[in-house]
Short mmCIF file of C-alpha atoms (C1' of nucleotides) in Angstrom, two decimals:
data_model
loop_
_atom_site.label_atom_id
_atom_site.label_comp_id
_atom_site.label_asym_id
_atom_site.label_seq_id
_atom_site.Cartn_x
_atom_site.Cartn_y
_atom_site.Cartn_z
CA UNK J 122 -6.87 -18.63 26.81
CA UNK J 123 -5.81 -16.07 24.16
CA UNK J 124 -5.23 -12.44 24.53
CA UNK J 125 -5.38 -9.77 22.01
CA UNK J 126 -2.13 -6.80 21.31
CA UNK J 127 -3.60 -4.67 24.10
CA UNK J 128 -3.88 -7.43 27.18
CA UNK J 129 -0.66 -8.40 26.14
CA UNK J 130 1.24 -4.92 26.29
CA UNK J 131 -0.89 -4.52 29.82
CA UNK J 132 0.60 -8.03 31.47
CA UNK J 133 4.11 -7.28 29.87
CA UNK J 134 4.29 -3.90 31.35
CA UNK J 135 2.61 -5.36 34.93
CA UNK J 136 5.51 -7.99 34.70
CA UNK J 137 8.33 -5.39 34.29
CA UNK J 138 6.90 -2.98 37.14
CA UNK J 139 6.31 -5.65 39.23
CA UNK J 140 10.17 -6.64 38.81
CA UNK J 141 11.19 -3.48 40.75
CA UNK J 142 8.00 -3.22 43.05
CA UNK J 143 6.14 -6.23 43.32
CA UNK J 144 2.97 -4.56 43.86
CA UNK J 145 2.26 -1.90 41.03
CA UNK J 146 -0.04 1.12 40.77
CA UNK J 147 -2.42 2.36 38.39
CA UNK J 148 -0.79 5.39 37.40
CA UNK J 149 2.93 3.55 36.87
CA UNK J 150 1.35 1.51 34.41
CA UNK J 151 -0.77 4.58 32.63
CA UNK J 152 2.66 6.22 32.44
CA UNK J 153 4.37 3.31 31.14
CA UNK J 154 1.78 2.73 28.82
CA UNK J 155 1.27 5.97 27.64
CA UNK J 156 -2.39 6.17 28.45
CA UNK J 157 -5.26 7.89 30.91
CA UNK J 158 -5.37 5.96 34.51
CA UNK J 159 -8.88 5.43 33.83
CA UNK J 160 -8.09 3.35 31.13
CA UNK J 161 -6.05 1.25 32.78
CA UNK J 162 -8.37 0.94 35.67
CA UNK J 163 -10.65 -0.61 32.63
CA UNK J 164 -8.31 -3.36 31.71
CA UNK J 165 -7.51 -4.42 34.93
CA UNK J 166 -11.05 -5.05 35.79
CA UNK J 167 -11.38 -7.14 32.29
CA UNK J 168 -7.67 -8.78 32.74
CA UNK J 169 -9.34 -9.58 36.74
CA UNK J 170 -11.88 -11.95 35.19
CA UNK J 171 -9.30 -13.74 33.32
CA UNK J 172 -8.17 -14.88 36.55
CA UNK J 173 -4.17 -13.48 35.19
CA UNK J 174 -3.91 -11.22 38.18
CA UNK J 175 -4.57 -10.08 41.60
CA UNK J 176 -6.37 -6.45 41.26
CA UNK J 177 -8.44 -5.49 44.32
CA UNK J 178 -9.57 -1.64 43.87
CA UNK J 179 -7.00 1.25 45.31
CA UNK J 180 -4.44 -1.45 45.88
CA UNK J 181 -2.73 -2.03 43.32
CA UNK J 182 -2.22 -4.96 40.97
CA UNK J 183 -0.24 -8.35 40.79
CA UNK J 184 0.37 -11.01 38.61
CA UNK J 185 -0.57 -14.54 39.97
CA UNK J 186 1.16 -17.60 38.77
CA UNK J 187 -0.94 -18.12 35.06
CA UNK J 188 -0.06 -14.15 34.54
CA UNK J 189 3.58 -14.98 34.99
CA UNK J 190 3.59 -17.40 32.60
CA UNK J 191 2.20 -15.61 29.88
CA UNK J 192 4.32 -12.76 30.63
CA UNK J 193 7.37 -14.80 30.23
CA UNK J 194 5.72 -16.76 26.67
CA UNK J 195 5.66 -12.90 25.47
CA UNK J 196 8.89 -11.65 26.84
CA UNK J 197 10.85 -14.81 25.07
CA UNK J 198 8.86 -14.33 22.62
CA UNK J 199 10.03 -10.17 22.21
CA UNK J 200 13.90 -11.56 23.19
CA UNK J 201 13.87 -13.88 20.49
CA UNK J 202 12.89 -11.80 17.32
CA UNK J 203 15.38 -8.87 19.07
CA UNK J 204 17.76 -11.41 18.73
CA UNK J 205 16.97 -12.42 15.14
CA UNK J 206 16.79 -8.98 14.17
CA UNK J 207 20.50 -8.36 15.33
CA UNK J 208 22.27 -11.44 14.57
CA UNK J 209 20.37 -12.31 11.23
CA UNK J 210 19.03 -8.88 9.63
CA UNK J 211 22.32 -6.86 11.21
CA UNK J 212 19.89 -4.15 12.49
CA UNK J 213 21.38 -2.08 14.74
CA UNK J 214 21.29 -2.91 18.73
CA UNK J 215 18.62 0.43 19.14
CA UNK J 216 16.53 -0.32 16.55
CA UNK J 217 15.04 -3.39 17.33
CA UNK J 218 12.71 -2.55 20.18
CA UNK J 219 10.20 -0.99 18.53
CA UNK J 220 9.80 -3.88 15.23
CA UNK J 221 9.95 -6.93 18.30
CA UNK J 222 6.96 -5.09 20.25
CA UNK J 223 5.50 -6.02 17.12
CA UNK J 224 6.71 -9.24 16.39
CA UNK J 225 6.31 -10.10 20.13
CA UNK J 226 2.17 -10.62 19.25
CA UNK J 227 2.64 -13.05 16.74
CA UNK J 228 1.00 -16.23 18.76
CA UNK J 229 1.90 -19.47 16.78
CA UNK J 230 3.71 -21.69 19.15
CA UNK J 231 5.78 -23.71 16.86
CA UNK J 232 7.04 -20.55 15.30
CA UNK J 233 8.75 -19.33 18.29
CA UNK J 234 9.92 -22.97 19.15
CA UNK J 235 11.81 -23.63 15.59
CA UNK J 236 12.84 -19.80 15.58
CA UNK J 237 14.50 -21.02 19.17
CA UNK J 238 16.39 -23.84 17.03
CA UNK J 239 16.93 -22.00 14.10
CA UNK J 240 18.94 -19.34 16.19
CA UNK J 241 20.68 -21.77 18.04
CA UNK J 242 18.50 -21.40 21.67
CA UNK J 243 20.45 -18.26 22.63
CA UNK J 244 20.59 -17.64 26.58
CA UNK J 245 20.22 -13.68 25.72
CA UNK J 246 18.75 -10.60 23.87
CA UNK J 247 21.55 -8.54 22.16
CA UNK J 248 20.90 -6.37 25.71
CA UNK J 249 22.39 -8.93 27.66
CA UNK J 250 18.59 -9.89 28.98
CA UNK J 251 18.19 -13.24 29.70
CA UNK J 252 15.58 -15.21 27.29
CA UNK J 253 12.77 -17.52 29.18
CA UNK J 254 13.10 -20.85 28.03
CA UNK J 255 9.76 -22.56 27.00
CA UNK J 256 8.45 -23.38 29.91
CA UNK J 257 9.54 -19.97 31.10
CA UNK J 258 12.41 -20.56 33.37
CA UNK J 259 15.25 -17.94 32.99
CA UNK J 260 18.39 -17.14 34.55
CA UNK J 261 18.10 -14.63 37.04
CA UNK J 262 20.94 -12.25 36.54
CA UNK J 263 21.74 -9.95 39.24
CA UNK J 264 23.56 -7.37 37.33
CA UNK J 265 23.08 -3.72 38.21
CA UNK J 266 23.60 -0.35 37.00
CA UNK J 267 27.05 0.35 36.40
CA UNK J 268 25.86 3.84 37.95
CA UNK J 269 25.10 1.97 41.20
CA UNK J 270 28.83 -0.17 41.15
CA UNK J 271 31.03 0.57 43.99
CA UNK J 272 34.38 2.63 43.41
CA UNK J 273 37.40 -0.14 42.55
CA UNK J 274 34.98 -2.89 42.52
CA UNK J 275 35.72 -5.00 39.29
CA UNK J 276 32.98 -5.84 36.87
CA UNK J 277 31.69 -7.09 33.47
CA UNK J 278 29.29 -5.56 31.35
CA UNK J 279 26.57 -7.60 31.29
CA UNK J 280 23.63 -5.66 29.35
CA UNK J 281 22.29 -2.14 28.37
CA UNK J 282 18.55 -0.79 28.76
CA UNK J 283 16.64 -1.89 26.07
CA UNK J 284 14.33 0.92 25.78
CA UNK J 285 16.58 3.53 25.04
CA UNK J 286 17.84 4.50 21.43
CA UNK J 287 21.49 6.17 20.50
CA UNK J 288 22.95 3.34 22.83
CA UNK J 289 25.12 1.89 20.68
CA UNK J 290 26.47 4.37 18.43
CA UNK J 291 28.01 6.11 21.69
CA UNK J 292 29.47 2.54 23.03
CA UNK J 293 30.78 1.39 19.77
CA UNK J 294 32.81 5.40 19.94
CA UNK J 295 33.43 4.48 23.73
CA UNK J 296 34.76 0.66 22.52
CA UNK J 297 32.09 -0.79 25.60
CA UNK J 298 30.27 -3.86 24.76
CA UNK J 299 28.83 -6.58 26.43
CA UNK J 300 31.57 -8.76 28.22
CA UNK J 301 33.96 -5.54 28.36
CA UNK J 302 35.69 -5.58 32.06
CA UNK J 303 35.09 -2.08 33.74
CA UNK J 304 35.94 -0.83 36.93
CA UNK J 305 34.82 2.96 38.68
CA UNK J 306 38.40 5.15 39.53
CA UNK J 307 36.53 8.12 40.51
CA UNK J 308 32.62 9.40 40.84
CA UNK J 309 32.01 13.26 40.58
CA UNK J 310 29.14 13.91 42.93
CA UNK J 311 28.55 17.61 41.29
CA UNK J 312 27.47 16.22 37.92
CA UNK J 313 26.90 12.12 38.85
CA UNK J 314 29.39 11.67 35.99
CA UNK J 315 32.05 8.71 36.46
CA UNK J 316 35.51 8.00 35.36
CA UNK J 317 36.41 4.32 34.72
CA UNK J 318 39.17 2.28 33.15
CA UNK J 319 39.21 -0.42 30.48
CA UNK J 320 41.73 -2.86 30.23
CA UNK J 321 44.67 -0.79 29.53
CA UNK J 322 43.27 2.01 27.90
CA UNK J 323 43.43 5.29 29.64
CA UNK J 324 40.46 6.76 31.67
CA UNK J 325 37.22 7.48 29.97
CA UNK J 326 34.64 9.53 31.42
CA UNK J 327 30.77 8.74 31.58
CA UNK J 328 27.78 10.90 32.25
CA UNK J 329 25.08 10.04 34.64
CA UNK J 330 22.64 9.43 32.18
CA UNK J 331 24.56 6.80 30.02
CA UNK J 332 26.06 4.72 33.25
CA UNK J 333 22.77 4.24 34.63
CA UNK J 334 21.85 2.29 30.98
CA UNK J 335 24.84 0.33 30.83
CA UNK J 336 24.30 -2.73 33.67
CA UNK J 337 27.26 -4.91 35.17
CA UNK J 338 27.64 -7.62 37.10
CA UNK J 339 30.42 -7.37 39.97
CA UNK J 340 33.13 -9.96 39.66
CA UNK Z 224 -1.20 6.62 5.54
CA UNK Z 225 -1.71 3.77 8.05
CA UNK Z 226 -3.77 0.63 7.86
CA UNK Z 227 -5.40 -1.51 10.88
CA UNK Z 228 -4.82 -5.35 10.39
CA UNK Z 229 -8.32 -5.32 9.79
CA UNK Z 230 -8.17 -2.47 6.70
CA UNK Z 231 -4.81 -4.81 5.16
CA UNK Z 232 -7.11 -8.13 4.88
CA UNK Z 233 -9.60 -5.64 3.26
CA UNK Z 234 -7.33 -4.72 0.64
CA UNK Z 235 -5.74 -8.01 0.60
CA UNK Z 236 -8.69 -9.72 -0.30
CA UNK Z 237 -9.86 -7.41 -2.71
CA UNK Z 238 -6.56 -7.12 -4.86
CA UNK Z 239 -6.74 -11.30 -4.57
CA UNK Z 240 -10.27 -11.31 -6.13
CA UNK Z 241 -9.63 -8.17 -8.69
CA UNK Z 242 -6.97 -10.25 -10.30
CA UNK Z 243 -9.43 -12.65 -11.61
CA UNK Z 244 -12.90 -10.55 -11.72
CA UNK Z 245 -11.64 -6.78 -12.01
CA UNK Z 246 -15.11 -5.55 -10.66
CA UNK Z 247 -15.60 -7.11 -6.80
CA UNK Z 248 -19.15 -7.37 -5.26
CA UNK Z 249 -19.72 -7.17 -1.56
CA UNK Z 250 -21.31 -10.75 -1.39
CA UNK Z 251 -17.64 -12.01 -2.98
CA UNK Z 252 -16.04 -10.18 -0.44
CA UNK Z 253 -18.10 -11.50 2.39
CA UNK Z 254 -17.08 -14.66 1.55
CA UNK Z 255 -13.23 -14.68 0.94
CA UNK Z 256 -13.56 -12.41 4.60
CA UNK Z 257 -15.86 -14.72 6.28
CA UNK Z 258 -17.69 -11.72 7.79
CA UNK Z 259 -21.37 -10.63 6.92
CA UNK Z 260 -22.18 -8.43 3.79
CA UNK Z 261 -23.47 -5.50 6.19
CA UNK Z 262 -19.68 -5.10 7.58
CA UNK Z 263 -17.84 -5.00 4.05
CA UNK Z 264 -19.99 -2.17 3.24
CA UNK Z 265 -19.36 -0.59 6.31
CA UNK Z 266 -15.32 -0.99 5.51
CA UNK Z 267 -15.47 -0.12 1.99
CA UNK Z 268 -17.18 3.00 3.06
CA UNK Z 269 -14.14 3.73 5.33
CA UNK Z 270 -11.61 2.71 2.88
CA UNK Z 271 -13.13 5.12 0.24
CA UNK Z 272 -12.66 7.99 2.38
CA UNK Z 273 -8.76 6.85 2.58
CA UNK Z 274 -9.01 7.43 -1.54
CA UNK Z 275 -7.42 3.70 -1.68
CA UNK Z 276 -10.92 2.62 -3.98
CA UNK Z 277 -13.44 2.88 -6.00
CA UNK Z 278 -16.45 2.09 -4.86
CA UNK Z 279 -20.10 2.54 -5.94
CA UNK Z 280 -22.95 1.37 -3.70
CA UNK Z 281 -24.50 -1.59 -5.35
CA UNK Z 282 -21.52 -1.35 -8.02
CA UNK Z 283 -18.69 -3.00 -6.57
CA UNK Z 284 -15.19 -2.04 -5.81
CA UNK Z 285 -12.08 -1.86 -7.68
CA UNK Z 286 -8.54 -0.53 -5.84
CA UNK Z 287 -7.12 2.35 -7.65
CA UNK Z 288 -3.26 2.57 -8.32
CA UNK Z 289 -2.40 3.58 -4.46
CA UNK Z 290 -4.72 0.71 -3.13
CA UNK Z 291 -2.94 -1.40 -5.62
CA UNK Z 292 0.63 -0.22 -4.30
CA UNK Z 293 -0.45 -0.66 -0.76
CA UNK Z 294 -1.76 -4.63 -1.50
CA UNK Z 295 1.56 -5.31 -3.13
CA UNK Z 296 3.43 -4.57 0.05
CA UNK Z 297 1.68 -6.89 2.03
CA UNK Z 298 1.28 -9.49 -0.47
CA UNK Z 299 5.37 -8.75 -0.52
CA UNK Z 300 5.20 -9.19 3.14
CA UNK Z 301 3.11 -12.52 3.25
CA UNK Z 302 5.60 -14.15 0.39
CA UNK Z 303 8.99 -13.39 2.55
CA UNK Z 304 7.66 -14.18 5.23
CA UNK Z 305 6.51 -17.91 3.73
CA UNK Z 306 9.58 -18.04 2.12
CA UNK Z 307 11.49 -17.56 5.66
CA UNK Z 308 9.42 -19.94 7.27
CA UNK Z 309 9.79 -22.92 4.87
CA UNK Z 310 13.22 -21.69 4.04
CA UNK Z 311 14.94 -21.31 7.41
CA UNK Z 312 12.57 -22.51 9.88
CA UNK Z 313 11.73 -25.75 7.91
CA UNK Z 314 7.96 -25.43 8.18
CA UNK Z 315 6.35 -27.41 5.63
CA UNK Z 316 4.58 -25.89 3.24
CA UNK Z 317 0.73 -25.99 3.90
CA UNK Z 318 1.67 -24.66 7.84
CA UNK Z 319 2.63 -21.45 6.63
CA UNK Z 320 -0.19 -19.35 5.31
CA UNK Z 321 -1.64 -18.59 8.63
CA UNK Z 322 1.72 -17.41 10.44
CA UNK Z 323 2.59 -15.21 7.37
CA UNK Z 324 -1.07 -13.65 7.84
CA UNK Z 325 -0.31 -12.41 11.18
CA UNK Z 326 3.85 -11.67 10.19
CA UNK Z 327 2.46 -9.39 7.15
CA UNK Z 328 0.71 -6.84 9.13
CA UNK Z 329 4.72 -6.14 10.97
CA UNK Z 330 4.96 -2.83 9.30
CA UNK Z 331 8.41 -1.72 9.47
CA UNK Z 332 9.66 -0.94 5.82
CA UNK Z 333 13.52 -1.57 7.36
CA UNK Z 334 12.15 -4.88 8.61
CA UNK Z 335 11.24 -5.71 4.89
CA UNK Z 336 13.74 -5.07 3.06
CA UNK Z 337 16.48 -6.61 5.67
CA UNK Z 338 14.59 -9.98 5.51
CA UNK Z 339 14.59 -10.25 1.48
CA UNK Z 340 17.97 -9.17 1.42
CA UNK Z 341 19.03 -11.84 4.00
CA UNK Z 342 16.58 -14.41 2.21
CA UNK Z 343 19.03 -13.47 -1.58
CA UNK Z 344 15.89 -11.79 -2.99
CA UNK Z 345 14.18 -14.69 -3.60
CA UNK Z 346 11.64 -14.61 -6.65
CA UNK Z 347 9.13 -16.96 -5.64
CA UNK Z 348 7.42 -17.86 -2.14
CA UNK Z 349 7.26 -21.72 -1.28
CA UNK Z 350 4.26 -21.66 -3.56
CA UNK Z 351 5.57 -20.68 -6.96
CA UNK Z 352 4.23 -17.44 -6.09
CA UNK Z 353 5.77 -14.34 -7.52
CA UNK Z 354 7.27 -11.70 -4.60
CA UNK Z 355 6.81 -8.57 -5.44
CA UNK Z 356 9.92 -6.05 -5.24
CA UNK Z 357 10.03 -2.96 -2.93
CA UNK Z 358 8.28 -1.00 -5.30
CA UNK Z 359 5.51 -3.39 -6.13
CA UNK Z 360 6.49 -5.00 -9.67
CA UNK Z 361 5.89 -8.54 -9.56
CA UNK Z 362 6.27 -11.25 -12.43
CA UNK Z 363 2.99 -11.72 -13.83
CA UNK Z 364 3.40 -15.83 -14.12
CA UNK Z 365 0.35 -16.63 -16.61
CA UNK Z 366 -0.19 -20.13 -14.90
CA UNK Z 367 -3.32 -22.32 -15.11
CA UNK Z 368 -4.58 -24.98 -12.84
CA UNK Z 369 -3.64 -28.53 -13.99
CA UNK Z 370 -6.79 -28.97 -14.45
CA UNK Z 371 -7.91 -26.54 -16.99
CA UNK Z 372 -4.66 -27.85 -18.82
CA UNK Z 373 -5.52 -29.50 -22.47
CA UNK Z 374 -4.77 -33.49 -23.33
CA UNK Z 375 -1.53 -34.17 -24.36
CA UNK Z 376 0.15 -30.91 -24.05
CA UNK Z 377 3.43 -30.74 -22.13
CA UNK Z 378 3.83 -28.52 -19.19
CA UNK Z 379 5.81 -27.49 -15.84
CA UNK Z 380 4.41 -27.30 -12.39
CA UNK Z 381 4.62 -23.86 -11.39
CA UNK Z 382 3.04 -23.50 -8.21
CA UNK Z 383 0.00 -24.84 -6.08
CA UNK Z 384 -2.72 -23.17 -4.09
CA UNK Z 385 -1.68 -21.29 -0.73
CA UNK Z 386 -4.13 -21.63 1.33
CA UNK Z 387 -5.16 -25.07 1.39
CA UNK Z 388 -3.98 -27.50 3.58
CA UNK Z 389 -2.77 -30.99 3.71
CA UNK Z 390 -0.93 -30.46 -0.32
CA UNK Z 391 2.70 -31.34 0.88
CA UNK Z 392 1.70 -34.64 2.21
CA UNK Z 393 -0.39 -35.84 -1.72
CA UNK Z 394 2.40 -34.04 -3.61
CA UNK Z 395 5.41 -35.67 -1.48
CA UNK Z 396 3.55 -39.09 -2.39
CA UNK Z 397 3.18 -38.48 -5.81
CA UNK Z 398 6.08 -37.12 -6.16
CA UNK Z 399 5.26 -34.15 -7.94
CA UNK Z 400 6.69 -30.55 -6.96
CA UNK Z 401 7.69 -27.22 -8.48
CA UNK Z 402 9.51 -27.58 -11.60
CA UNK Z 403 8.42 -31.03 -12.11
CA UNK Z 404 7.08 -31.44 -15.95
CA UNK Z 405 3.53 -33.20 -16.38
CA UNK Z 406 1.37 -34.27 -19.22
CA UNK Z 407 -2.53 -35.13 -18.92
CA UNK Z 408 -2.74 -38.29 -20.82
CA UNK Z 409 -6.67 -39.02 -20.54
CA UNK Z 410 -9.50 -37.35 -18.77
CA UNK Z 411 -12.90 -38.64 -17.18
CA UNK Z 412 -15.81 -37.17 -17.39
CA UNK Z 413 -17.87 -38.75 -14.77
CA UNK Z 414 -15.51 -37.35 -12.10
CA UNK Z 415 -13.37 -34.90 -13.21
CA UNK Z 416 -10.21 -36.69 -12.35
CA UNK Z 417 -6.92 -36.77 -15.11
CA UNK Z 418 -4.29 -39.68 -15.51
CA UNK Z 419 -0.98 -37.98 -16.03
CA UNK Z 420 2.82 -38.90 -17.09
CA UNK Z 421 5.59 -37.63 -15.02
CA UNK Z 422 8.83 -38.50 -16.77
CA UNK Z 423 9.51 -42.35 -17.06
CA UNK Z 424 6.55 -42.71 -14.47
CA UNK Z 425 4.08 -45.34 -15.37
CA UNK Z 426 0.63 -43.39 -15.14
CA UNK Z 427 -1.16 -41.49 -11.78
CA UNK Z 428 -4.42 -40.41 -11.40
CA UNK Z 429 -5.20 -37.08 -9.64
CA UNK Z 430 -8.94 -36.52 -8.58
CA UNK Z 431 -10.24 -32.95 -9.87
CA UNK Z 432 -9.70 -31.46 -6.14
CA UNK Z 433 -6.05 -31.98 -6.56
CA UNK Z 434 -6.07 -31.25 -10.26
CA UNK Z 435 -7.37 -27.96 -9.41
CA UNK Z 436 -5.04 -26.80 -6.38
CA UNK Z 437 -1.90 -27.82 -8.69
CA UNK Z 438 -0.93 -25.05 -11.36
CA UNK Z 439 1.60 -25.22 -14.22
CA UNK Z 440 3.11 -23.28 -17.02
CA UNK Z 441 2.18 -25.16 -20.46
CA UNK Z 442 5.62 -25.52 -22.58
"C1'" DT R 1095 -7.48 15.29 63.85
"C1'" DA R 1096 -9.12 17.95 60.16
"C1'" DT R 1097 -8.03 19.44 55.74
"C1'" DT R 1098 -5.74 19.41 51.46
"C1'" DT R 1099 -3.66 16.92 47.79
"C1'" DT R 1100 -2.97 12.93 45.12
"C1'" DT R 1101 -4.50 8.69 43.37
"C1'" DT R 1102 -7.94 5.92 41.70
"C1'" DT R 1103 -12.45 4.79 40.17
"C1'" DT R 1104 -16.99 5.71 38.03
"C1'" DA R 1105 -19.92 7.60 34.51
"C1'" DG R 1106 -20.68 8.72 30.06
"C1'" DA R 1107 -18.72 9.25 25.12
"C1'" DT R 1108 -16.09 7.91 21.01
"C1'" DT R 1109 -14.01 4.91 17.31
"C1'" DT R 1110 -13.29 0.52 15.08
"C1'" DG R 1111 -15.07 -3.49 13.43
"C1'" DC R 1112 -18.34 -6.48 13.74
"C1'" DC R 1113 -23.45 -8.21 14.11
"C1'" DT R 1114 -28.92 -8.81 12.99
"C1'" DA R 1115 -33.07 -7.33 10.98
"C1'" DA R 1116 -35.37 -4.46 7.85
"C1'" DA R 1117 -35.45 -1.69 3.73
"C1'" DT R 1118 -33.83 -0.83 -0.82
"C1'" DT R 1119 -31.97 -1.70 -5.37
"C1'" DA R 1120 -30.59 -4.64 -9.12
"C1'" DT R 1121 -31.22 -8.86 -11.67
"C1'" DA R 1122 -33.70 -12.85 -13.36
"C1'" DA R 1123 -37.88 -15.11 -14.52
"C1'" DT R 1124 -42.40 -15.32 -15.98
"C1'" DA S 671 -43.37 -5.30 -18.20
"C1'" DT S 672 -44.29 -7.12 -13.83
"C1'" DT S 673 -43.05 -9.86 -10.34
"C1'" DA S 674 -40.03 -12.67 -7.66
"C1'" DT S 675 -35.43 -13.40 -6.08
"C1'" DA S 676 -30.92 -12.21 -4.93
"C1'" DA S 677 -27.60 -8.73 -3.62
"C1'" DT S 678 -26.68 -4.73 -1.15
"C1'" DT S 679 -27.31 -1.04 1.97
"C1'" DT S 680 -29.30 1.25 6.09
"C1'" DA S 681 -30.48 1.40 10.87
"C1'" DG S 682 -29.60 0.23 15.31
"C1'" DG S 683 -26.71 -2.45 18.61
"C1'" DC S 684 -22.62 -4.54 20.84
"C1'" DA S 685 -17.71 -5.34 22.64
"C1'" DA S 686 -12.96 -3.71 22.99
"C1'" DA S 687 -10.09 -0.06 24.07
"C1'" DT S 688 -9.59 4.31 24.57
"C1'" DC S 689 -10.84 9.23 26.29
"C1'" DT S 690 -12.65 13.41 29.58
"C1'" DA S 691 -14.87 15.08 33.58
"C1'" DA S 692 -16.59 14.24 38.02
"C1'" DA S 693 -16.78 11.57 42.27
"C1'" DA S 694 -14.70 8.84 45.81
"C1'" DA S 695 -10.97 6.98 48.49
"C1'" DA S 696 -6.32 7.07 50.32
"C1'" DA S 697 -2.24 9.54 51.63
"C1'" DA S 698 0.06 13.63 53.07
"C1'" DT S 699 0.10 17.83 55.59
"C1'" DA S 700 -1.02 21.32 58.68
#
DNA sequence: TATTTTTTTTAGATTTGCCTAAATTATAAT
DNA sequence: ATTATAATTTAGGCAAATCTAAAAAAAATA
């Protein structure tokens, strides 16, 4: 079956929502899609017949097993080219979100196989997400926010949200990247912000904001 | 201004079909597009009010220097692209055209001019097509088809026709590619086909198909 | 439990890009 | 110069993907 740019976006965002909440509403995906509930009511009437989901009216939608798997072909698909963009055309860690969303539509199967090869079959996005293999198995990491990391609890940067732009040029000032070893020495309840140390560096303070887009995973 | 996929083949096919006719009729259109005559001037009436054209009804069209600009980008696009794809991801060559339709409408100017720069500015797609440069100037290679090439008169491969498929596979076996230097030693009328000399070669015959999909640069 | 609020769906419109069938204009042939 | 043919445009329609406004259902609250 083939879908067009639109279906797509629709089962990538179902797949992310459904991530955190397994069973996901028509007004989370209008928000994360950036358009009127009604419309999305629309599509998931259409996307319904093509048998990709479970929708039954007022309760929500799920993907079924074929949904899945296309939502995994598109998200190695976006993972890849993200990748590709970094380590090939040096673009910058925040500005390759928005060029793989396009990239991410391109449908010939042997192109993303031999750009698989041709970057070496990476296991991960510059994020630190995990990229679906072809027959869309991944490794599950269960890293978390480094906002959510207990006090004195060792960890290792693991990934940063991908969404978000003006990530890097604040880590690369704060010397964080991916593999860094972090650990919380004190959390300010007034403001959220934390303090945490770096191998031997002295304490460095984060805001709220920034630790809940870095993610860890305990050691 | 912005341009739906749709609007870029537009002006795609019209620059492609300007080149050799100047004025371009609806019917010629329909055909390189493989839509109906009623929807081209339905388009072309849309793409006039963008100021990208000339058009007259019952005149023909003609892109006017922005149109121009704007068909030179994505012809820019569809050549890096081809040259990536043979280049790095070792597609063959007749595989390519139809990816680097779908990678040319990735619009991100960055995205561009990263790729050529990581590809060394290459001059030529996989072709023997000319790439244009960022701002649209392109070597005008005055090639003909080896089969409008005269008796006896020395001349180099220079390219071969994009779109069709199967070429690698006839050229491999006849060993002839880019660069190679050929010389049309007798011609038949009765079917159009040419005996040729490549170097030290004892004699080949090309039918007038292949004749025609194989262009060169007479010496 | 009854009422209010929120969420979701339905109904009806719009734009893009295509179609078919009919009308119009240009070109070629007698 | 008329007529026949070919090319082009107009008119009216359709599907995808969106929207607004109104109706209906579910959830929250009094």
């Amino acid at each position: 079956m083939n879908f067009s740019i639109a279906e797509e976006n629709y089962i990538k965002a179902i797949w992310r929502l459904q991530q955190a909440d397994s069973n996901v509403t028509t007004n989370e995906l209008s928000a994360e899609l950036q358009t009127k509930p009604a419309s999305v009511t629309d599509m998931l009437k259409r996307l319904k017949e093509k048998k990709i989901l479970n929708y039954e009216p007022y309760y929500g939608v799920k993907l079924n097993a074929d949904g899945k798997k296309i939502a995994l072909g598109i998200i190695r698909r976006h993972r890849l080219w993200e990748y590709f963009l970094v380590e090939k055309l040096k673009f910058e860690w925040d500005a390759v979100h928005v060029i793989a969303e396009e990239l991410e539509h391109v449908s010939s199967p042997e192109l993303v196989e031999r750009l698989d090869h041709f970057l070496g079959f990476p296991k991960a996005d510059p994020h630190g997400d995990p990229i679906p293999d072809s027959s869309g198995r991944m490794e599950t990491s269960k890293h978390i926010s480094l906002h959510q990391l207990k006090e004195q609890q060792p960890a290792i940067v693991s990934g940063v949200n991908d969404q978000s732009s003006g990530l890097p040029e604040i880590l690369r000032q704060k010397k964080i990247s991916i593999g860094t070893k972090v650990e919380i020495k004190q959390r300010f309840l007034f403001d959220g912000s934390i303090e945490i140390k770096i191998r031997n560096q002295p304490l460095i303070t984060l805001s709220e904001q920034l630790a809940k887009n870095i993610y860890v995973t305990p050691l």
